[in-house]
Coordinates of C-alpha atoms and ligand atoms in Angstrom, one line a residue:
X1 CA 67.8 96.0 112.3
X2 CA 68.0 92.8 110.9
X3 CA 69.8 93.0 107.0
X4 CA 69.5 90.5 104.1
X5 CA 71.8 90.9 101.9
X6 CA 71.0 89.0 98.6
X7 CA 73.5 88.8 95.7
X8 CA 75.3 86.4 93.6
X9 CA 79.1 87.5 94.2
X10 CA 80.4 87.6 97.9
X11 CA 84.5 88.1 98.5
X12 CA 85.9 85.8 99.2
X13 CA 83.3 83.2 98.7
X14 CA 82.6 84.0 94.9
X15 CA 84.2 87.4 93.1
X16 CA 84.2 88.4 89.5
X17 CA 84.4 92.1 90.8
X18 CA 83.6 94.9 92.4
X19 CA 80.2 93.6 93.4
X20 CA 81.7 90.6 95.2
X21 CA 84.3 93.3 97.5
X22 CA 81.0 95.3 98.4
X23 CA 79.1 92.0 100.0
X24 CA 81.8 90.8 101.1
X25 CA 82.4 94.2 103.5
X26 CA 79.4 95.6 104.1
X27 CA 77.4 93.5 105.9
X28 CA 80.0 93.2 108.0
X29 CA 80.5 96.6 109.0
X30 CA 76.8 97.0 109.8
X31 CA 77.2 94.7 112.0
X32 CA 80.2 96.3 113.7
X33 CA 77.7 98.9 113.8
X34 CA 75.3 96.8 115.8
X35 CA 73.1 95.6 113.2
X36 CA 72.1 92.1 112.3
X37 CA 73.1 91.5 108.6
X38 CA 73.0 88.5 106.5
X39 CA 74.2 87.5 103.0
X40 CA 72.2 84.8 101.5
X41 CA 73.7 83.9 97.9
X42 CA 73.7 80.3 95.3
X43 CA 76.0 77.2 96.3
X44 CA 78.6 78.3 94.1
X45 CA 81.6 75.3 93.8
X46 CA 84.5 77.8 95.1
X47 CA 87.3 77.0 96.8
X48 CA 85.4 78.9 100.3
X49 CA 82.7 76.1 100.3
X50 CA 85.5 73.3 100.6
X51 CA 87.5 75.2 103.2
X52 CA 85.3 75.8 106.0
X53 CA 82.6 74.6 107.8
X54 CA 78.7 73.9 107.0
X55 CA 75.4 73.5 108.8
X56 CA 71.9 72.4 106.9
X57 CA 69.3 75.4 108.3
X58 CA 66.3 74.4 105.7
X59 CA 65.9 71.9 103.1
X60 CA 63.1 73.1 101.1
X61 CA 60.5 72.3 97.8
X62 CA 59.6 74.9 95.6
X63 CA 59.0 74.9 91.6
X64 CA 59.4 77.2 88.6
X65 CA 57.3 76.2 85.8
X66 CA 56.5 73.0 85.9
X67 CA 60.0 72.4 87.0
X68 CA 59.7 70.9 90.9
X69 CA 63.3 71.0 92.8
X70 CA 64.9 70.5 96.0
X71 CA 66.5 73.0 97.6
X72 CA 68.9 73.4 100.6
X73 CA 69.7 76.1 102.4
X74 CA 73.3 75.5 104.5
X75 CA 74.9 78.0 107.0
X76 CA 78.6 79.0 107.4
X77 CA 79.6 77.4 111.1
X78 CA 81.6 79.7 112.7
X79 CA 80.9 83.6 111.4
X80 CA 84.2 83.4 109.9
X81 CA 83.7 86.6 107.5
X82 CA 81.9 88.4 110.2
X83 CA 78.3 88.4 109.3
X84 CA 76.0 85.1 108.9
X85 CA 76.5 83.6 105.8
X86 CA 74.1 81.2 103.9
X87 CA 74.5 79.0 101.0
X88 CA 71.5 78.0 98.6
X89 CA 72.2 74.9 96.8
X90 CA 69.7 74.0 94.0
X91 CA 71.3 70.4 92.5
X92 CA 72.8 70.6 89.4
X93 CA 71.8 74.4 88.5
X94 CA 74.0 76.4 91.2
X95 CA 76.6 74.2 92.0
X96 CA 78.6 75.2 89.5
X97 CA 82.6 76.2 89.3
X98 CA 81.8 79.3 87.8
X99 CA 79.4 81.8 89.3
X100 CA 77.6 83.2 85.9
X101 CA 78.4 82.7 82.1
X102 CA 75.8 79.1 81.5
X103 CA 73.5 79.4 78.7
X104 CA 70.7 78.7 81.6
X105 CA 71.6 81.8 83.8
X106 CA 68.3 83.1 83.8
X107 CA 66.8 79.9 85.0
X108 CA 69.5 79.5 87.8
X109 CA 68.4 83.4 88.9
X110 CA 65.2 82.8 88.6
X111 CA 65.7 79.4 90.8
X112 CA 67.7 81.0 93.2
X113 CA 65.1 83.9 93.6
X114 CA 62.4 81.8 93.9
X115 CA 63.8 79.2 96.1
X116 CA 65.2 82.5 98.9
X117 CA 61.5 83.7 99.1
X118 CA 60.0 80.1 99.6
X119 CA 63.1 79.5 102.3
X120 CA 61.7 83.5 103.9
X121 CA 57.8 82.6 103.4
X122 CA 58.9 79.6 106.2
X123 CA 60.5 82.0 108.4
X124 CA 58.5 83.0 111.3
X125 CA 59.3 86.3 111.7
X126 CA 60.0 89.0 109.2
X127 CA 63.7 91.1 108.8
X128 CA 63.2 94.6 108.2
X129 CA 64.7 95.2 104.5
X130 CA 66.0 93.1 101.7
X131 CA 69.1 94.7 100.5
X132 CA 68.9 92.9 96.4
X133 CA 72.2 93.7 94.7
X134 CA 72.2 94.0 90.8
X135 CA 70.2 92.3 88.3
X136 CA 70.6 88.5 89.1
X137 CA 68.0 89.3 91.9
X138 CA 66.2 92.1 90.2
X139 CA 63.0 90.1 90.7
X140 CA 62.8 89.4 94.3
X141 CA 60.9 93.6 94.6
X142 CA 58.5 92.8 92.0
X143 CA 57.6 88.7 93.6
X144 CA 57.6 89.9 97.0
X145 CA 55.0 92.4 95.8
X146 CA 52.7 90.6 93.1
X147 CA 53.7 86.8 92.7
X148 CA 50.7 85.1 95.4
X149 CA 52.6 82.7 96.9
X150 CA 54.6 85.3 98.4
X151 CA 51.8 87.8 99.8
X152 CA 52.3 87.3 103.3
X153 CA 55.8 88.9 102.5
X154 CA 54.5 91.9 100.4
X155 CA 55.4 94.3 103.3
X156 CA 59.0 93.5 103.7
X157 CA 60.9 96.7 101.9
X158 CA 63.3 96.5 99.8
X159 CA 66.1 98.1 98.3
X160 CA 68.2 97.6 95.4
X161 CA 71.8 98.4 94.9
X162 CA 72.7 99.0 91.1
X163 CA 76.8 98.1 90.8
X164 CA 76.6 97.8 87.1
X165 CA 73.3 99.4 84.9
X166 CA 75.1 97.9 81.2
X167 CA 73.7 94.5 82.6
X168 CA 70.1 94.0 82.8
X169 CA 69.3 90.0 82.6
X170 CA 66.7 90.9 79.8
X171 CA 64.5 87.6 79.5
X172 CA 61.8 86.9 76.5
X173 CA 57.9 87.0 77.8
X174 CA 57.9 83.5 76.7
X175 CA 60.6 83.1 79.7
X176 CA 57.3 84.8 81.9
X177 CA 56.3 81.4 82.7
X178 CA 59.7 81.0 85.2
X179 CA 58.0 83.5 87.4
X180 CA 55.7 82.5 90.1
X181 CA 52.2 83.0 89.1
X182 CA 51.7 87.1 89.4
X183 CA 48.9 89.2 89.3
X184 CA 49.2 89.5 85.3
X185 CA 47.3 93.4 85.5
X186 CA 50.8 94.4 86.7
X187 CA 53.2 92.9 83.7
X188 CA 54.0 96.4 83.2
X189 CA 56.0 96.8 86.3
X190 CA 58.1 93.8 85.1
X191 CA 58.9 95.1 81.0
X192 CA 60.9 97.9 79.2
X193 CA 61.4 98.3 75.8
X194 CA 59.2 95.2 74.9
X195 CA 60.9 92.6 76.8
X196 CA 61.0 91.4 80.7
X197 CA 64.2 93.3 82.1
X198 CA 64.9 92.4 85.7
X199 CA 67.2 95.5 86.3
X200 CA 64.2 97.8 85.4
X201 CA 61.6 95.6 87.3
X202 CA 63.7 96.0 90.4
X203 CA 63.8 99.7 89.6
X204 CA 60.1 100.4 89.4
X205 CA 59.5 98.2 92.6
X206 CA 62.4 98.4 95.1
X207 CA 61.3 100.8 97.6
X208 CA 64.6 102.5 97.3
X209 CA 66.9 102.3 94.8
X210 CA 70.9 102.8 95.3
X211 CA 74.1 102.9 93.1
X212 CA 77.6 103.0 94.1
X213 CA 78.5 106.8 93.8
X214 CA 76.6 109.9 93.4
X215 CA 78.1 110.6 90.1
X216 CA 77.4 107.3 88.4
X217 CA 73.3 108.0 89.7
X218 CA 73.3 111.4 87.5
X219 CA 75.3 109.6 84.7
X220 CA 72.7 107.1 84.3
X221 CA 69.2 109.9 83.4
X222 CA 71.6 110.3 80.3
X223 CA 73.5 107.0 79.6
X224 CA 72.5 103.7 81.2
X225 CA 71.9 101.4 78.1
X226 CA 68.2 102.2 77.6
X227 CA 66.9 102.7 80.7
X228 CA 67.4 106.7 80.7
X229 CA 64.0 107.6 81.0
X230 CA 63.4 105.3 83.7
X231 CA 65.9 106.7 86.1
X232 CA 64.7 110.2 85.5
X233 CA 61.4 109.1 86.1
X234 CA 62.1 107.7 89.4
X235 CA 65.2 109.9 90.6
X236 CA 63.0 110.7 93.5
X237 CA 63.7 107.4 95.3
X238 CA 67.6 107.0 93.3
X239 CA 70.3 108.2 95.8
X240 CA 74.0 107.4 95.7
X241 CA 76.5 106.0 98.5
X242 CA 80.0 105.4 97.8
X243 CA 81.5 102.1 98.1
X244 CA 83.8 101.9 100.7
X245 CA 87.0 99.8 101.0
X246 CA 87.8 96.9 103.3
X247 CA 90.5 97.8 105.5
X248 CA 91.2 94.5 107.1
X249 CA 92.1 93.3 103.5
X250 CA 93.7 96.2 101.7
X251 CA 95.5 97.7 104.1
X252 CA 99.3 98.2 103.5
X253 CA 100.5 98.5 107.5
X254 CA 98.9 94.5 107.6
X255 CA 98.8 93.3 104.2
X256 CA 100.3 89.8 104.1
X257 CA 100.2 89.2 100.5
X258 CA 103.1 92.4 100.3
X259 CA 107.0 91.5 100.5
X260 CA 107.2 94.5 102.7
X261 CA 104.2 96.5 104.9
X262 CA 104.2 100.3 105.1
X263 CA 102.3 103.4 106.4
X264 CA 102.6 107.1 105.6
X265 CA 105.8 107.6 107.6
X266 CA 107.4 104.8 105.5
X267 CA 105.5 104.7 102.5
X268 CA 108.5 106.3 100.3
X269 CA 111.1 103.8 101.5
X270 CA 109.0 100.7 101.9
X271 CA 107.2 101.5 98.6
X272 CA 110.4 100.8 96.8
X273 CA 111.1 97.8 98.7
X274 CA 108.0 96.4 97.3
X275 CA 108.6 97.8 93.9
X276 CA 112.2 96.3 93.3
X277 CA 110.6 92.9 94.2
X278 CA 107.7 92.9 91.6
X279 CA 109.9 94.7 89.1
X280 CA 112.9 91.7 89.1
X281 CA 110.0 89.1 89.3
X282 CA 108.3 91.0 85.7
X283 CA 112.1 91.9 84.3
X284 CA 111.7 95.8 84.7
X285 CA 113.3 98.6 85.8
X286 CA 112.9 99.3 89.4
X287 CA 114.6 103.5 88.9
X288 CA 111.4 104.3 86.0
X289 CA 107.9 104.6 87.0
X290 CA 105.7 102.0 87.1
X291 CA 102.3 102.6 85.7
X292 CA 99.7 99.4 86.3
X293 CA 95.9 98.4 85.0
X294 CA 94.3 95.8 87.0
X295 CA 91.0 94.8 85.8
X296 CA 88.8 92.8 83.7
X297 CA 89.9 93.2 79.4
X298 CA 86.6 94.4 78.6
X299 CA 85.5 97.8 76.5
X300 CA 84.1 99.1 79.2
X301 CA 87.0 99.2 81.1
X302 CA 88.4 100.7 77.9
X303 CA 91.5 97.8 78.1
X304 CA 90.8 97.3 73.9
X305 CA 93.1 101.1 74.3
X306 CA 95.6 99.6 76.3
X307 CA 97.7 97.5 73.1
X308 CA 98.2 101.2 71.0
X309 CA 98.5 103.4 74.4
X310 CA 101.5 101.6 75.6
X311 CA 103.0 101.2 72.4
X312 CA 102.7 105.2 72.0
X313 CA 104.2 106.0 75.1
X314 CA 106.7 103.8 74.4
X315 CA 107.7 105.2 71.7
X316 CA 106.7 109.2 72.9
X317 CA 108.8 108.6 76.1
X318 CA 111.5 106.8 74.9
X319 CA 111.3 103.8 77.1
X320 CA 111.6 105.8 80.5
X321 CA 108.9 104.1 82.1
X322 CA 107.1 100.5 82.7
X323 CA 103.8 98.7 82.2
X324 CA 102.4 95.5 83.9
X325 CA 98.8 95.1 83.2
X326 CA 97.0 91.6 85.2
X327 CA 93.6 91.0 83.8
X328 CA 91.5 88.6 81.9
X329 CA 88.4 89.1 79.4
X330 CA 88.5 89.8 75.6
X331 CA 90.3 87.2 73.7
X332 CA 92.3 89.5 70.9
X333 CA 93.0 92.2 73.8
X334 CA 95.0 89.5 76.0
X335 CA 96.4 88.5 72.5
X336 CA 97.6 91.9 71.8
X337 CA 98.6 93.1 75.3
X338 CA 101.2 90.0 75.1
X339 CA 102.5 90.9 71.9
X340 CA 102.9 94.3 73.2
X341 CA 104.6 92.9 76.4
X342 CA 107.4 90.6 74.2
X343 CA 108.1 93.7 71.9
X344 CA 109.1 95.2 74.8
X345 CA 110.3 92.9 77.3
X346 CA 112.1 95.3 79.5
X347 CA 109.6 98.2 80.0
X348 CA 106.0 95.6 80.0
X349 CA 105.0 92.9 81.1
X350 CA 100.9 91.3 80.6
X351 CA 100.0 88.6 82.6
X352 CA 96.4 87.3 81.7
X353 CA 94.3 85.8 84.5
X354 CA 92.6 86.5 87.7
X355 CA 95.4 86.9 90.7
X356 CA 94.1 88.4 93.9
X357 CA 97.5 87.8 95.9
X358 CA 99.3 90.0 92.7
X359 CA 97.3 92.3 92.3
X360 CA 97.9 93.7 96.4
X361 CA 101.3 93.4 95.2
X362 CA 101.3 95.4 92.1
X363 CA 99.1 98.3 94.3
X364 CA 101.7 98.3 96.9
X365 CA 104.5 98.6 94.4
X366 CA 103.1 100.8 91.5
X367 CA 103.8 104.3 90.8
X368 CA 100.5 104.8 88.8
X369 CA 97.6 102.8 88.2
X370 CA 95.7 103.7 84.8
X371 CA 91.9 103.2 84.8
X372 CA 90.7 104.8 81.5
X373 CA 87.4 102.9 81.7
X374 CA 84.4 104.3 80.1
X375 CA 81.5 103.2 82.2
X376 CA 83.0 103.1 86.4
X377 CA 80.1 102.8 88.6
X378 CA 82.2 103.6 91.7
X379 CA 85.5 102.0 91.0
X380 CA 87.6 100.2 94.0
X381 CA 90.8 100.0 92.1
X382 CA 91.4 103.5 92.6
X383 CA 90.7 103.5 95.9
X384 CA 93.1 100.5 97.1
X385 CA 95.8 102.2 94.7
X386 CA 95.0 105.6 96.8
X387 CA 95.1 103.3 100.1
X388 CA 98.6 102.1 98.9
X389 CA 100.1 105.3 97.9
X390 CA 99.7 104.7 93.9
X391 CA 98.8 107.9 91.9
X392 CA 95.3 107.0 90.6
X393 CA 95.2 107.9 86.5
X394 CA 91.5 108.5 85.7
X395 CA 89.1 109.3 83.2
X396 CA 86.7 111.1 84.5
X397 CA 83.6 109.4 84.7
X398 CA 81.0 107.8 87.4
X399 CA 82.9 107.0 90.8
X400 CA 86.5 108.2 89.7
X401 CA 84.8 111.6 89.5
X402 CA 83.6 111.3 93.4
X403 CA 86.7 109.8 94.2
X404 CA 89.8 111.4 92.3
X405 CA 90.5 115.1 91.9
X406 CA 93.6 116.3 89.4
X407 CA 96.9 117.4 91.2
X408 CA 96.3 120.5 89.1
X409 CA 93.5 121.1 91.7
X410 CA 94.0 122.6 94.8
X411 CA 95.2 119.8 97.1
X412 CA 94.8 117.5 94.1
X413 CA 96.3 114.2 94.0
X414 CA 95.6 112.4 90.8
X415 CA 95.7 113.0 87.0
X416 CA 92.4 113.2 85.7
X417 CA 91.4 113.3 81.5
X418 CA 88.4 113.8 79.5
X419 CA 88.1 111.1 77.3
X420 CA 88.9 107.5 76.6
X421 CA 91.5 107.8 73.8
X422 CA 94.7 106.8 73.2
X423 CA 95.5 110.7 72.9
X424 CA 93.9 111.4 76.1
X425 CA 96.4 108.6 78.2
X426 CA 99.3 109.2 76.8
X427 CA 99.4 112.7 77.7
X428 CA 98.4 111.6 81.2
X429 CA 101.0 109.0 80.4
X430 CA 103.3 112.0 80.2
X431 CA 102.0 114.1 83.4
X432 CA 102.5 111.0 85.4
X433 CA 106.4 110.9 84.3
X434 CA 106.9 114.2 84.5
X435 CA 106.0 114.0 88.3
X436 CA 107.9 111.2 88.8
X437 CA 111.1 112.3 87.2
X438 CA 110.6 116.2 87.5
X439 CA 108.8 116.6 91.3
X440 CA 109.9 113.5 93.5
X441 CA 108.8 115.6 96.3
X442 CA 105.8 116.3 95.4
X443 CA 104.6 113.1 94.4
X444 CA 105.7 111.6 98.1
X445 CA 103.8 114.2 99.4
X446 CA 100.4 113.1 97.0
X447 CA 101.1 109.5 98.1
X448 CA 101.0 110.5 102.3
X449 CA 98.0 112.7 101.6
X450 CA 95.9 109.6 99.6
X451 CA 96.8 107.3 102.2
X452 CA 95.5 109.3 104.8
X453 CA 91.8 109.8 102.8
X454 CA 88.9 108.3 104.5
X455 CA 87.7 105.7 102.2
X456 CA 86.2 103.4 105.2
X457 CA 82.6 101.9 104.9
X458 CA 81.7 103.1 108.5
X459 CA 80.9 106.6 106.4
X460 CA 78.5 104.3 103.7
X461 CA 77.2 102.0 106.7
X462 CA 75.4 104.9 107.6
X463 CA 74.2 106.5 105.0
X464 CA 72.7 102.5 104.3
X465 CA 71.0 102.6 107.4
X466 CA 69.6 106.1 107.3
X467 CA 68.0 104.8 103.4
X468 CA 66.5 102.0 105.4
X469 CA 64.9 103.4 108.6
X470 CA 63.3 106.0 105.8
X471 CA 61.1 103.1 104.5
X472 CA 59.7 101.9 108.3
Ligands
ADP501 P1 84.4 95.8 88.3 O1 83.5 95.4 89.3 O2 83.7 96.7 87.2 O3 85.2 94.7 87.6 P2 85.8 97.4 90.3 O4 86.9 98.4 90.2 O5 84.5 97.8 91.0 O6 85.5 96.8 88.9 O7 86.3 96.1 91.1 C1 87.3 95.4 90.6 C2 87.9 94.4 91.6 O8 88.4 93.3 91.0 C3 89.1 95.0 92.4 O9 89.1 94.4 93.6 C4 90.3 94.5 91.5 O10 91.5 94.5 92.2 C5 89.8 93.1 91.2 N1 90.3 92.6 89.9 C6 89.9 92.8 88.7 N2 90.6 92.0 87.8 C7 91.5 91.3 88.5 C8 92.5 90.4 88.2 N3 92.7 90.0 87.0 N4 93.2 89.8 89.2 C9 93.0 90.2 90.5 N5 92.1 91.1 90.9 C10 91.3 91.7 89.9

């Protein structure tokens, strides 16, 4: 089967999260699986694009509004991520340094949409699904279906991928005029609530629609920032598949970002190793628990908790554990996490930006890793942290519920909670230490049984291809 793969974050070439680690990995699995998949994302200015190798496949015309612009399509030279790779350039709207945050975004979507379908309508064959990831290219169902230019391509399926629902794109009608001319009888499938809302456009039109774990598709009939309705009216074409995790990346037998590799037979000793490095580098205590959050400093991560948590269990546990948090987002939350970390310079350390080579570290050395978030589609944190032998600390929502169950369970090997409140994490907080201090044994015995969990894509890569041969 041939796969396109069209999204606007790819690891390595461009991440801002979760979204980039899934196109990044699957395509290339399915090809492993002896598929033909493709990614086909903007000309983002990222490091990637300098570093390798480029080939010009198209150079193309196309127009939104009365907007005309040239567009180029480049290739990746030598496969280097495993799957074929192209590059759309549009001068001076996708050649940017960072991949969204512009006040024209939905122009540069719109663009980028626009300018993959005129690039496909050249094509001389047809590939047998569009895989559209997320909102950014939320249109491309509704075009391929309605816009004329495209109606040669009307019977190319498609399905859509939903990583985030809180994020939407919604555009003004007055933005309508971006679009392609459409047949206007069917403006309906492109509105909700009054506005143009790509995320529920690609909704009503992908043939099949897709969100990272099963969980997170029930979660969003009853809380998906408006769109409720909408998902239970179409929960007949909504499935979920799991994200999995890239082993040739996070893997701690090969890792090379680690100061010292491990497996299950060596995860207790070599654990430690990696540990006593981070923990001179941050000024902590290698002999307490280390609890870490990795993420973006966002609400819906529930970071804007972090500040009071760790200040409660500092004082609740009388210093007999550690803190690093590495993330970026919210200005007054990176404010306060560093206040928190030079009141207490020995138990917590913050360090504010986007670090992919610490983060591997902090997973291989951690105790714990927190993720109180509020909204998880699927989650990968706590499934690297698993892959690495770090407790995962949970609230239970979306993906952490597919993924995490509570040591309290039978064969349980996390700490799960309710709610996303400082109450609710500290006595996690305290679970967690008890473990640590109270049942060494046991907690080596959680870490060999995580590390030996099936989180592979091969599982998903399936479950993908059995969504797409149902549309043929
Ligand atoms: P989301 O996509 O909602 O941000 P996910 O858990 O799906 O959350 O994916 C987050 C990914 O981004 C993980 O690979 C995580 O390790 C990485 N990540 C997030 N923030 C940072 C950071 N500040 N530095 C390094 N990696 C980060």
């Amino acid at each position: 089967m041939e796969i396109i793969h069209l999204s606007f974050e790819c690891y390595p070439v461009a991440k801002a999260g979760g979204l980039g680690d899934v196109v990044g990995a699957l395509p290339k699995y399915q090809n492993k699986a002896g598929h033909y998949a493709k990614v086909v994302m903007p000309m983002i200015r990222t490091k990637f694009l300098y570093q390798h190798e480029w080939d010009v496949d198209f150079k193309g015309h196309a127009n939104i509004a009365d907007w005309w612009f040239d567009y180029t399509v480049i290739k990746e030279r030598n496969n280097i991520l495993g799957f074929d790779l192209y590059l759309i350039d549009i001068y001076g709207l996708l050649d940017r340094e960072k991949i969204y945050g512009y006040s024209d975004d939905t122009q540069r979507y719109i663009a980028f949409q626009v300018a993959f379908l005129n690039w496909l309508s050249h094509w001389q064959h047809k590939p047998d699904v569009i895989h559209c990831h997320d909102y950014h290219v939320g249109l491309v169902p509704f075009m391929l279906k309605y816009c004329y230019d495209y109606n040669r391509l009307g019977d190319i399926p498609t399905v859509l991928t939903i990583h985030n629902a809180q994020y939407q794109g919604w555009m003004n009608w007055s933005e309508s005029r971006l679009i392609p001319a459409w047949d206007t009888w069917k403006g309906g499938l492109l509105e909700w609530k009054g506005v143009i809302n790509p995320l529920a456009s690609a909704v009503k039109n992908a043939w099949q629609v897709t969100t990272v774990s099963w969980s997170y598709m029930e979660e969003l009939r009853y809380n998906s920032n408006g769109l409720e309705a909408l998902f239970e009216y179409e929960r007949g074409k909504c499935s979920g598949v799991l994200n999995g995790i890239d082993s040739d990346f996070w893997n701690p037998a090969t890792d090379k970002f680690i100061e010292q590799n491990y497996d299950v037979d060596t995860v207790t000793e070599n654990k430690l190793i990696n540990k006593e490095a981070l923990c001179k580098e941050f000024n902590l205590d290698p002999q307490k628990p280390l609890i870490i959050f990795i993420g973006r400093l966002v609400g819906e991560k529930a970071a804007d908790l972090l500040p009071d948590a760790i200040i409660s269990c500092m004082y609740g546990m009388k210093g007999y554990l550690n803190f690093l948090v590495l993330g970026s987002g919210e200005p007054h939350i990176e404010w306060q996490l560093k206040q928190v970390a030079q009141t207490f310079p020995a138990h917590c350390n913050a360090v504010i930006g986007y670090d992919e080579a610490l983060s591997h570290r902090m997973y291989a050395s951690a105790d714990f890793l927190l993720m109180p978030s509020r909204v998880e589609p699927c989650g990968l944190n706590q499934m690297y942290a698993m892959q690495y032998g770090t407790v995962p600390m949970v609230r239970s929502t979306g993906g952490l519920i597919d993924t995490v169950t509570d040591m309290g369970d039978w064969q349980g090997w996390g700490i799960r909670f309710d709610h996303a409140s400082i109450g609710d994490i500290v006595h996690a907080v305290s679970r967690a230490v008890g473990l640590y201090y109270d049942h060494p044994e046991s907690l080596n015995g959680m870490r060999r049984h995580m590390m030996q969990i099936d989180n592979s894509w091969e599982k998903s890569v399936q479950q993908y291809l059995n969504i797409y041969l149902s549309l043929k």
